[in-house]
Coordinates of C-alpha atoms in Angstrom, one line a residue:
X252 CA 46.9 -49.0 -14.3
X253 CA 46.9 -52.9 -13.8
X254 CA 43.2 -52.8 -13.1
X255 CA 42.8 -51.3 -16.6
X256 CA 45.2 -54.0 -18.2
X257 CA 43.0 -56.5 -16.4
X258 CA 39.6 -55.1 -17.5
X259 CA 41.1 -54.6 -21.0
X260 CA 42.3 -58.4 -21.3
X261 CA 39.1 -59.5 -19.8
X262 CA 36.9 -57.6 -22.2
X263 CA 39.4 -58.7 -25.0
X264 CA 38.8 -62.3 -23.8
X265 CA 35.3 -62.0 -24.0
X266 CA 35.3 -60.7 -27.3
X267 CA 37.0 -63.6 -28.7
X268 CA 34.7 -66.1 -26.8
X269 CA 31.6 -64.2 -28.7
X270 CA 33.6 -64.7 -31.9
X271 CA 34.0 -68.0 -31.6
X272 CA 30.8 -68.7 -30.6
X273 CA 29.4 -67.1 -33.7
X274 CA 32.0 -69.0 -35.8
X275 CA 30.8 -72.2 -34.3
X276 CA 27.3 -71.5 -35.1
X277 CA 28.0 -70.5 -38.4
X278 CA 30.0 -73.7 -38.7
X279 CA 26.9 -75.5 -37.6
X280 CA 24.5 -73.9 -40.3
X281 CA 26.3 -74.5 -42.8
X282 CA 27.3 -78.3 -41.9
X283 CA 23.2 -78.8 -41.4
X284 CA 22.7 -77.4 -45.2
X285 CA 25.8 -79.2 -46.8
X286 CA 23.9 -82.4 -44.7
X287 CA 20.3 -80.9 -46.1
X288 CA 21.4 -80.8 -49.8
X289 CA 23.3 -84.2 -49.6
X290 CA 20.2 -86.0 -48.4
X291 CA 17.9 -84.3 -50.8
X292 CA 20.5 -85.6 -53.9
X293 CA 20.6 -88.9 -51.8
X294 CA 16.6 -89.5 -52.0
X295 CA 16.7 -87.8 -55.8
X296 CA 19.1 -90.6 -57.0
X297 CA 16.8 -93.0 -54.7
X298 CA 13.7 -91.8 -57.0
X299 CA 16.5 -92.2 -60.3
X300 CA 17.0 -95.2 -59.3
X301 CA 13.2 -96.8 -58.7
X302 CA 12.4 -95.3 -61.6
X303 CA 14.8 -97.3 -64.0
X304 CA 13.9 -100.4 -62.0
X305 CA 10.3 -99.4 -63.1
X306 CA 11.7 -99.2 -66.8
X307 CA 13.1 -102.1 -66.8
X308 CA 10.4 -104.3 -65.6
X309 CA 8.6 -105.6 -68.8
X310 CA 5.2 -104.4 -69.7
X311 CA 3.2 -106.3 -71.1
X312 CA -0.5 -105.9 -72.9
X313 CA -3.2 -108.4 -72.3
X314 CA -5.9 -108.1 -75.0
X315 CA -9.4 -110.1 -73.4
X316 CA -12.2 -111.1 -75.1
X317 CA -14.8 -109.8 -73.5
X318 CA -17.7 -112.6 -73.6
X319 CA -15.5 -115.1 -72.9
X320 CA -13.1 -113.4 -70.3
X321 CA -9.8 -115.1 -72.3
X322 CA -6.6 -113.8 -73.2
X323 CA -6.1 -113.6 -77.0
X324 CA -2.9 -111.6 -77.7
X325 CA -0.2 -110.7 -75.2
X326 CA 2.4 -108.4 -75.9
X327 CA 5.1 -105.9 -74.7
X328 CA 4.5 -102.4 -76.1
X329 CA 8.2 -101.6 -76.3
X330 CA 8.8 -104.5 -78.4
X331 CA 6.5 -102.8 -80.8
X332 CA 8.6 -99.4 -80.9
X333 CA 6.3 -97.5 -77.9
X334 CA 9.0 -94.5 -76.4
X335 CA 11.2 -95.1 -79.2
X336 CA 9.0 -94.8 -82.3
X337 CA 5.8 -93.8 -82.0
X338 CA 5.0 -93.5 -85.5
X339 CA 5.7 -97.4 -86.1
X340 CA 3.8 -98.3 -82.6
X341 CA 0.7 -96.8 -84.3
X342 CA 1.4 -98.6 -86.8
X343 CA 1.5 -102.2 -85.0
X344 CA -1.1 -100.7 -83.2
X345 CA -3.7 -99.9 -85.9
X346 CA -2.6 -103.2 -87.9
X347 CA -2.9 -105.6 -85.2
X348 CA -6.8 -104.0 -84.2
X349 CA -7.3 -104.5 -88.5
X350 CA -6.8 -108.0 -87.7
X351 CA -8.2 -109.1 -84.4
X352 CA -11.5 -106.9 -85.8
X353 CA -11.2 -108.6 -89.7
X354 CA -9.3 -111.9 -89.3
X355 CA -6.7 -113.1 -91.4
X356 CA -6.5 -116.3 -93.5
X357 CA -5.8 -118.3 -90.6
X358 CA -8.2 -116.6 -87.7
X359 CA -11.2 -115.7 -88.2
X360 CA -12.3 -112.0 -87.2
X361 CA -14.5 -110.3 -84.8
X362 CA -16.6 -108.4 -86.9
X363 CA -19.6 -110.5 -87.8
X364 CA -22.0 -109.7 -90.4
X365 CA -25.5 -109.8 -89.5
X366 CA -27.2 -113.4 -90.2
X367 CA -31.3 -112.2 -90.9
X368 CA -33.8 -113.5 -88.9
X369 CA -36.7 -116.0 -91.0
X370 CA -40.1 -116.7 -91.1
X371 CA -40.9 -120.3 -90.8
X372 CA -43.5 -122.4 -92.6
X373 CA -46.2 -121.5 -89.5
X374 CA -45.3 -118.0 -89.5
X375 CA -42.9 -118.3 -86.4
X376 CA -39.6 -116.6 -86.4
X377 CA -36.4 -118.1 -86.7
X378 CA -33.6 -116.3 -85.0
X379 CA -30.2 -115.3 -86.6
X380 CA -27.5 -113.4 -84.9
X381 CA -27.1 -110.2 -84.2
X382 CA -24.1 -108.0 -86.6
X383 CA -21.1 -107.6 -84.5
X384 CA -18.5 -105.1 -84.9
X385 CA -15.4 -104.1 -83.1
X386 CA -14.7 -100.5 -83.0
X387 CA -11.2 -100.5 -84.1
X388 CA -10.2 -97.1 -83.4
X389 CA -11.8 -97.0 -79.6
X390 CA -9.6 -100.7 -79.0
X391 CA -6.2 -99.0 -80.4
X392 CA -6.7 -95.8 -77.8
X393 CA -7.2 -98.1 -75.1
X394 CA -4.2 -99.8 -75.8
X395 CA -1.9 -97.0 -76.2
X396 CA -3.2 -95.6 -73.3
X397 CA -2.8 -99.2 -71.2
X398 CA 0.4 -98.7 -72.6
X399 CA 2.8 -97.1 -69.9
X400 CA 1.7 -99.9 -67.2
X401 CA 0.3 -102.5 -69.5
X402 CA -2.7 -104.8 -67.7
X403 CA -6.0 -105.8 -69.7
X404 CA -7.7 -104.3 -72.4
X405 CA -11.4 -105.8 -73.0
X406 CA -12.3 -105.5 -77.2
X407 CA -15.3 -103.1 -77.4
X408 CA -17.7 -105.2 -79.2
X409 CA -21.0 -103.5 -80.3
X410 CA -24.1 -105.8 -81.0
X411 CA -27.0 -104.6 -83.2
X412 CA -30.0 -106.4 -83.2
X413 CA -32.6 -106.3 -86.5
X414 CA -34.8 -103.2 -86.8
X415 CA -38.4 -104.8 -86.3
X416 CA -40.4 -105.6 -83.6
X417 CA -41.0 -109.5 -82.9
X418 CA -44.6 -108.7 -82.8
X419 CA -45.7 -107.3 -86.0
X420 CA -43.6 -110.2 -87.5
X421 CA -46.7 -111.9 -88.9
X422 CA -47.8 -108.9 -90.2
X423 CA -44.7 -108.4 -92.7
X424 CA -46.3 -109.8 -95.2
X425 CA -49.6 -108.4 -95.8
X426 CA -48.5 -106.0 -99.0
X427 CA -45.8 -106.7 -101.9
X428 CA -44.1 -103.1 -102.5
X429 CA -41.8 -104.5 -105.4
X430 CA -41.8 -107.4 -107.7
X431 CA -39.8 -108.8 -110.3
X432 CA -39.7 -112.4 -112.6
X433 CA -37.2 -114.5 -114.7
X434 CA -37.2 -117.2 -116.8
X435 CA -35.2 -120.0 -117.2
X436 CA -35.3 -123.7 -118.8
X437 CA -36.9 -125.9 -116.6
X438 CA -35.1 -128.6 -118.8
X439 CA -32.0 -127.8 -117.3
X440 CA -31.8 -130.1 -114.4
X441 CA -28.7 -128.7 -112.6
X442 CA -29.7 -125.2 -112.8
X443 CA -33.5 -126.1 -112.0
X444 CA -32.2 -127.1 -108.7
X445 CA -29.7 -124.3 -108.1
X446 CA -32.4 -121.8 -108.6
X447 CA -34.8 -123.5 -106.4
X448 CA -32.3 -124.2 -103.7
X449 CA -31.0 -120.3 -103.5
X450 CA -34.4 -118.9 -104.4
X451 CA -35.4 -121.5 -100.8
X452 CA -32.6 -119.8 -98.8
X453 CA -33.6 -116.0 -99.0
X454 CA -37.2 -116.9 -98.2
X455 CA -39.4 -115.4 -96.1
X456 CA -36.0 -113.2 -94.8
X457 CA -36.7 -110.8 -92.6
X458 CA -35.1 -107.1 -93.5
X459 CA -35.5 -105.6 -90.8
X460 CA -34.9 -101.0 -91.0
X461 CA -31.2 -100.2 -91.3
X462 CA -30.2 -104.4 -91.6
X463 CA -27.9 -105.1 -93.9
X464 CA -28.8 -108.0 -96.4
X465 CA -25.8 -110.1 -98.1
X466 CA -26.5 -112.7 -100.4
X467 CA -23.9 -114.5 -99.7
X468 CA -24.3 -115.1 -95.5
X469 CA -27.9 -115.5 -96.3
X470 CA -27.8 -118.8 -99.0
X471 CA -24.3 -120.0 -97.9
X472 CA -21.8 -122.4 -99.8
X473 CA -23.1 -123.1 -103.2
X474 CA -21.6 -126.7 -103.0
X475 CA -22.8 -130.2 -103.6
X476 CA -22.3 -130.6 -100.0
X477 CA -25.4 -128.3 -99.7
X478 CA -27.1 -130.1 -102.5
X479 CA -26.0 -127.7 -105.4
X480 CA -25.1 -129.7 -109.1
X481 CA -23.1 -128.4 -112.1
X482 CA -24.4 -125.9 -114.5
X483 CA -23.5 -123.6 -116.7
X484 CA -21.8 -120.5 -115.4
X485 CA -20.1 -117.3 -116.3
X486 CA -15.9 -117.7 -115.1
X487 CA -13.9 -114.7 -116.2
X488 CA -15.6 -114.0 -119.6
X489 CA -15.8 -118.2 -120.5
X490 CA -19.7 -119.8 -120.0
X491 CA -18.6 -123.2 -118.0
X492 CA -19.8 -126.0 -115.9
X493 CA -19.7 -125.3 -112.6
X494 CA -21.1 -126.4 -109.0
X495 CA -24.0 -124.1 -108.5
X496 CA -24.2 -122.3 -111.8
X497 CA -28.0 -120.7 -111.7
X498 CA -27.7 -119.3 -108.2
X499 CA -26.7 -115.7 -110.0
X500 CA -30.5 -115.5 -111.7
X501 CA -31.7 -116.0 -108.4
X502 CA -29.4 -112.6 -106.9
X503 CA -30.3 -110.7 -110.5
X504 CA -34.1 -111.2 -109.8
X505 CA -33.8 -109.7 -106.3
X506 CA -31.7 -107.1 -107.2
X507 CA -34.3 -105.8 -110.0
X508 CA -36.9 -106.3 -107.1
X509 CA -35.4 -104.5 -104.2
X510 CA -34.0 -101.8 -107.0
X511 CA -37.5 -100.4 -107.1
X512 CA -36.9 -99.5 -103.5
X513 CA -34.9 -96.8 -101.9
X514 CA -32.2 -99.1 -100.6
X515 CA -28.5 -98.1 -100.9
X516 CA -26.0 -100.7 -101.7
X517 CA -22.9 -101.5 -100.2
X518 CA -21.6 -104.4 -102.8
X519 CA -22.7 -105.1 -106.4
X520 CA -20.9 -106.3 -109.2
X521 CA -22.0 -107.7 -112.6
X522 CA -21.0 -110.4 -115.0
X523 CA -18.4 -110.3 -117.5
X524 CA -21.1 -111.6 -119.9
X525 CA -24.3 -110.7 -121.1
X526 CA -26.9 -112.8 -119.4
X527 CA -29.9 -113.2 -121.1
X528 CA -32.5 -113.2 -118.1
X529 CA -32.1 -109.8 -117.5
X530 CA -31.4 -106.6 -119.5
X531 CA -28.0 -105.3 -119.7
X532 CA -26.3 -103.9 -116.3
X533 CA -29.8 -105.8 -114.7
X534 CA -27.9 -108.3 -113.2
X535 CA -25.8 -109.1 -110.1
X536 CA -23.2 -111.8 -110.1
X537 CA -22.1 -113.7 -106.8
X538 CA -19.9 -116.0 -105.6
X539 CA -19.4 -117.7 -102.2
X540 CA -16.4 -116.5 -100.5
X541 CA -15.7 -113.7 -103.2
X542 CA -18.0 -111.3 -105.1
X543 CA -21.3 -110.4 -102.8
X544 CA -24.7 -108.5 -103.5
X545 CA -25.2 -106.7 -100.8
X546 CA -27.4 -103.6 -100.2
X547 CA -29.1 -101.6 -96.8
X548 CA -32.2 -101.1 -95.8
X549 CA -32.4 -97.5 -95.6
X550 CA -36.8 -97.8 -96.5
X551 CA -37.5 -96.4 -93.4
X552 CA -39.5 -99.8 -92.6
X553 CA -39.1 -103.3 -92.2
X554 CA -39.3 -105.9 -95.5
X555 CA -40.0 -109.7 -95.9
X556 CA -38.7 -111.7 -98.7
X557 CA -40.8 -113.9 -100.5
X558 CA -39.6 -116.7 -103.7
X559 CA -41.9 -118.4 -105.6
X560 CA -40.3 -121.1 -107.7
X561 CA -42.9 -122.5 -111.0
X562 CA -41.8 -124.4 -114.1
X563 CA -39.6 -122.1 -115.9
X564 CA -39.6 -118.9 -113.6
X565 CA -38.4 -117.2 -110.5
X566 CA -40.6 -114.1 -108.9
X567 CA -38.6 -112.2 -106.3
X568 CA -41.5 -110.3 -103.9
X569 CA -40.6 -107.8 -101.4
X570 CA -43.5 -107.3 -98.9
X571 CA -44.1 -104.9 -95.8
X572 CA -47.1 -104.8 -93.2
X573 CA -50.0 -102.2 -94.1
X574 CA -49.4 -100.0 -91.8
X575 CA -45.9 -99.1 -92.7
X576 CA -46.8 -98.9 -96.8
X577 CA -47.4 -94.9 -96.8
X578 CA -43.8 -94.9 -94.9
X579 CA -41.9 -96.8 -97.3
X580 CA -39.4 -95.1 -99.5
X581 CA -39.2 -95.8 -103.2
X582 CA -36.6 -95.2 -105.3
X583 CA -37.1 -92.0 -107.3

């Protein structure tokens, strides 16, 4: 009887030593998940935690000229409303790429209309400059997207270069395709001189296929500084005396030349008087730094300009090279 008390108390013994083993372990499991999920919320508030450091580090926005590798704007997108209105960052966004591309009254812009290319007195050209324009949608989707880590953003300038080639230059003159004269009184010292001058300034122009032509960038300031004099001229309805009053016959007479062509216009206004060199709603009125005449050369070939000045009358020629005169469009 005692030796089955003692195996029954040994096996009893044993039994408890096998629960407490298993209660240890599952003590142990469960302290190495409660130590799992405390180290996982330790390194998620670590992440929490870089991450508002991150936000609240400044950003800011470089925007570099590209030719000339320099900074000119810097800004912080969230002073501009970026993450907490969208709508009015678009906003800055599109009006700040308006000006850098078109300028404002105290900086100029980026966008640069094309300055021709000439002829010279030998027949040699004369370079202008190439139109410039700054894609202003393309620069505002780089900077929103340079947004969330800010850094540099280069303007995407896009040069175009006149549509003829340098060597049939000389040729651009062989043919007049359009033609058209004034008159005015010679007697007329002022305006003599106006004429002449502006009538000087778009000759022997080169127009090259798909260039745009502007009166305005082509003869420059009508002032005495460039040797214009007073003459009448038409100023909001009233004939006055004015600094380059004449220069407007010289813009009519090309318009009613290069009108026989199939050019398409971009700017064209006309007096708010009847001149009397031209027939009514013939004329095109200009004015340096406002009202332009500008057109496009949509021909399908390249053009030269040619002025000839005589006592009393202007003639306006508009010549092309023989081999493009069966691929010249006229106006139907």
């Amino acid at each position: 009887m005692k030796k089955y008390f003692r195996l029954l108390s040994i096996l009893v013994a044993v039994s408890l030593m096998g629960l407490a083993a298993c209660s240890e372990q599952k003590t142990k499991k469960t302290e190495a998940k409660e130590s799992a999920q405390e180290q996982k919320n330790k390194n998620e508030q670590k992440v929490k935690e870089e991450k508002k450091k991150e936000e609240d580090i400044p950003v800011f926005i470089n925007i570099v000229d590209p030719n000339t590798k320099s900074i000119i704007k810097t800004f912080n997108p969230k002073e501009l409303g970026y993450k907490t209105d969208d709508e009015k960052y678009k906003a800055e966004i599109a009006n700040l790429t308006k000006e850098i591309a078109r300028g404002t009254k105290e900086t100029p812009g980026y966008d640069k209309r094309m300055i021709l290319d000439r002829l010279d007195a030998n027949g040699q050209i004369i370079k202008g400059t190439p139109q410039t324009i700054l894609e202003e949608e393309e620069l505002a989707n780089k900077i929103i997207q340079a947004s969330v880590k800010g850094g540099d953003v280069e303007l995407p300038l896009y040069a175009t270069e006149s549509g003829y080639k340098r060597e049939e230059a000389a040729q651009l003159g062989e043919v007049v395709v359009a033609s058209f004269s004034t008159s005015f009184n010679s007697g007329i010292a002022g305006r003599t001189q106006n004429i002449a001058l502006s009538a000087a300034a778009i000759h022997n122009v080169i127009i090259g296929s798909e260039d745009s032509f502007s009166f305005n960038t082509t003869v420059g300031p009508s002032d005495a500084e460039h040797g214009y004099q007073p003459a009448p001229e038409i100023v909001e309805g009233k004939l006055v005396d004015g600094i380059g009053g004449g220069i407007c016959q010289t813009s009519s007479t090309l318009y009613n030349a290069i009108d026989q062509l199939a050019v398409s216009y971009i700017e064209k206004h006309h007096h708010s008087l009847h001149v009397g060199y031209v027939p009514t709603g013939r004329d095109a009125t200009v004015s340096y730094g406002g009202k332009d005449f500008r057109f496009k050369n949509t021909t399908g070939v390249p053009l030269l300009l040619k002025t000839i000045v005589k006592k009393g009358s202007l003639t306006v020629e508009v010549r092309t090279a023989k081999i493009y005169q069966s691929q010249l469009k006229k106006r139907g």
